């Protein structure tokens, strides 16, 4: 991953008061209204937590141990909430859309590609942290034990 490009592009779009992640949630809920029910009423607090997570991941891109430990833990938490593999794709799509919108003419295709790769890697690590005893069905988010029909 191109850490410098990720840092520069994040600095371009990281608005005060978690503006980037607030806009991300607006886009997510507009494009995928069914996920709205997974979130509490305090979207501002959720946006602050997401902003902090994004910044932390970028800051730790060179620390594989931190990334693995932190993102596996976060993945387990998301598994317990019923987050499915397609939801990670939707999140990446909406985050990049928010970044592109905020970045305007300064946002480049290289930035889009860098974030697509970075968010894909984050999703992979988080999904690797899902508990082995649970399989999250990608279409229904039902949990069942491996081998069950």
Tab-separated table of C-alpha atoms in Angstrom:
chain	number	residue	atom	x	y	z
A	1	UNK	CA	0.000	0.000	0.000
A	2	UNK	CA	1.109	3.535	-0.708
A	3	UNK	CA	1.099	4.986	2.800
A	4	UNK	CA	2.110	8.468	1.654
A	5	UNK	CA	-0.720	8.650	-0.881
A	6	UNK	CA	-3.212	7.382	1.696
A	7	UNK	CA	-2.001	9.975	4.223
A	8	UNK	CA	-2.105	12.833	1.679
A	9	UNK	CA	-5.541	11.907	0.404
A	10	UNK	CA	-6.923	11.464	3.931
A	11	UNK	CA	-5.565	14.906	4.872
A	12	UNK	CA	-7.381	16.305	1.821
A	13	UNK	CA	-10.781	14.953	2.874
A	14	UNK	CA	-10.635	14.664	6.678
A	15	UNK	CA	-13.072	17.430	7.547
A	16	UNK	CA	-13.545	18.879	11.056
A	17	UNK	CA	-16.155	17.281	13.296
A	18	UNK	CA	-15.863	13.899	11.545
A	19	UNK	CA	-17.335	15.460	8.407
A	20	UNK	CA	-15.924	12.745	6.155
A	21	UNK	CA	-17.425	9.910	8.125
A	22	UNK	CA	-20.690	11.768	8.673
A	23	UNK	CA	-20.950	12.132	4.880
A	24	UNK	CA	-19.965	8.465	4.490
A	25	UNK	CA	-22.917	7.379	6.659
A	26	UNK	CA	-25.291	9.637	4.721
A	27	UNK	CA	-24.204	7.970	1.477
A	28	UNK	CA	-24.284	4.477	3.017
A	29	UNK	CA	-27.817	4.887	4.362
A	30	UNK	CA	-28.992	6.428	1.096
A	31	UNK	CA	-27.567	3.625	-1.065
A	32	UNK	CA	-28.172	0.769	1.389
A	33	UNK	CA	-31.136	1.778	3.569
A	34	UNK	CA	-31.522	-1.690	5.076
A	35	UNK	CA	-28.252	-1.325	7.017
A	36	UNK	CA	-29.588	1.720	8.892
A	37	UNK	CA	-31.259	-0.579	11.394
A	38	UNK	CA	-27.835	-1.919	12.447
A	39	UNK	CA	-26.872	1.474	13.867
A	40	UNK	CA	-28.027	3.278	16.965
A	41	UNK	CA	-29.558	6.690	17.035
A	42	UNK	CA	-26.295	8.522	17.687
A	43	UNK	CA	-24.783	8.611	14.201
A	44	UNK	CA	-22.387	11.378	15.250
A	45	UNK	CA	-20.727	9.131	17.843
A	46	UNK	CA	-20.487	6.318	15.284
A	47	UNK	CA	-18.929	8.725	12.779
A	48	UNK	CA	-16.351	9.807	15.384
A	49	UNK	CA	-15.424	6.180	16.115
A	50	UNK	CA	-15.080	5.380	12.414
A	51	UNK	CA	-12.938	8.457	11.817
A	52	UNK	CA	-10.660	7.449	14.666
A	53	UNK	CA	-10.383	3.911	13.272
A	54	UNK	CA	-9.525	5.128	9.757
A	55	UNK	CA	-6.861	7.505	11.062
A	56	UNK	CA	-5.395	4.794	13.315
A	57	UNK	CA	-5.184	2.263	10.499
A	58	UNK	CA	-3.380	4.743	8.238
A	59	UNK	CA	-1.004	5.643	11.079
A	60	UNK	CA	-0.208	1.938	11.656
A	61	UNK	CA	0.138	0.742	8.057
A	62	UNK	CA	3.755	-0.207	8.743
A	63	UNK	CA	2.865	-2.221	11.857
A	64	UNK	CA	1.506	-5.596	10.700
A	65	UNK	CA	1.140	-6.904	14.263
A	66	UNK	CA	-0.965	-3.903	15.348
A	67	UNK	CA	-3.115	-4.127	12.219
A	68	UNK	CA	-3.720	-7.846	12.598
A	69	UNK	CA	-4.512	-7.736	16.310
A	70	UNK	CA	-6.680	-4.629	16.104
A	71	UNK	CA	-8.563	-5.570	12.949
A	72	UNK	CA	-9.156	-9.181	14.052
A	73	UNK	CA	-10.708	-7.835	17.258
A	74	UNK	CA	-12.809	-5.388	15.279
A	75	UNK	CA	-13.791	-8.187	12.885
A	76	UNK	CA	-14.983	-10.386	15.747
A	77	UNK	CA	-17.062	-7.492	17.063
A	78	UNK	CA	-18.594	-6.935	13.611
A	79	UNK	CA	-19.291	-10.669	13.212
A	80	UNK	CA	-21.326	-10.500	16.406
A	81	UNK	CA	-23.332	-7.652	14.896
A	82	UNK	CA	-24.177	-9.704	11.796
A	83	UNK	CA	-21.951	-7.802	9.368
A	84	UNK	CA	-21.576	-9.807	6.151
A	85	UNK	CA	-18.890	-9.887	3.472
A	86	UNK	CA	-20.987	-7.841	0.976
A	87	UNK	CA	-21.396	-5.136	3.603
A	88	UNK	CA	-17.632	-4.585	3.581
A	89	UNK	CA	-17.805	-3.970	-0.164
A	90	UNK	CA	-20.648	-1.493	0.339
A	91	UNK	CA	-18.678	0.316	3.046
A	92	UNK	CA	-15.625	0.666	0.797
A	93	UNK	CA	-17.786	1.912	-2.080
A	94	UNK	CA	-19.490	4.542	0.075
A	95	UNK	CA	-16.299	5.657	1.835
A	96	UNK	CA	-14.558	6.203	-1.496
A	97	UNK	CA	-17.643	8.026	-2.809
A	98	UNK	CA	-17.564	10.366	0.205
A	99	UNK	CA	-13.834	10.945	-0.198
A	100	UNK	CA	-14.170	11.644	-3.901
A	101	UNK	CA	-17.054	14.038	-3.323
A	102	UNK	CA	-15.217	15.979	-0.608
A	103	UNK	CA	-11.897	15.935	-2.482
A	104	UNK	CA	-13.541	17.293	-5.618
A	105	UNK	CA	-11.163	18.104	-8.437
A	106	UNK	CA	-8.174	17.392	-6.203
A	107	UNK	CA	-9.239	13.753	-5.792
A	108	UNK	CA	-7.437	11.524	-8.300
A	109	UNK	CA	-7.953	8.048	-9.752
A	110	UNK	CA	-4.724	7.028	-7.988
A	111	UNK	CA	-6.292	8.008	-4.659
A	112	UNK	CA	-9.392	5.960	-5.469
A	113	UNK	CA	-7.250	2.939	-6.328
A	114	UNK	CA	-5.127	3.328	-3.186
A	115	UNK	CA	-8.197	3.494	-0.951
A	116	UNK	CA	-9.898	0.636	-2.763
A	117	UNK	CA	-6.848	-1.537	-2.083
A	118	UNK	CA	-6.462	-0.347	1.507
A	119	UNK	CA	-10.124	-0.847	2.383
A	120	UNK	CA	-10.053	-4.258	0.714
A	121	UNK	CA	-7.057	-5.251	2.830
A	122	UNK	CA	-8.752	-3.979	5.988
A	123	UNK	CA	-11.884	-5.983	5.162
A	124	UNK	CA	-9.831	-9.125	4.531
A	125	UNK	CA	-8.042	-8.825	7.868
A	126	UNK	CA	-11.292	-8.107	9.703
A	127	UNK	CA	-13.001	-11.093	8.064
A	128	UNK	CA	-10.019	-13.271	9.028
A	129	UNK	CA	-10.834	-12.333	12.613
A	130	UNK	CA	-14.358	-13.750	12.417
A	131	UNK	CA	-14.781	-16.646	14.855
A	132	UNK	CA	-14.117	-20.073	13.316
A	133	UNK	CA	-17.168	-21.563	14.969
A	134	UNK	CA	-19.458	-19.122	13.142
A	135	UNK	CA	-20.053	-18.875	9.438
A	136	UNK	CA	-21.752	-15.675	8.382
A	137	UNK	CA	-23.882	-16.325	5.294
A	138	UNK	CA	-23.155	-13.572	2.789
A	139	UNK	CA	-26.774	-13.135	1.776
A	140	UNK	CA	-28.811	-13.647	4.922
A	141	UNK	CA	-26.398	-12.897	7.781
A	142	UNK	CA	-27.669	-16.022	9.519
A	143	UNK	CA	-25.211	-17.646	11.841
A	144	UNK	CA	-24.828	-21.366	11.895
A	145	UNK	CA	-22.259	-23.889	13.010
A	146	UNK	CA	-19.981	-25.248	10.264
A	147	UNK	CA	-21.389	-28.414	8.734
A	148	UNK	CA	-24.970	-27.607	9.690
A	149	UNK	CA	-27.549	-27.761	6.942
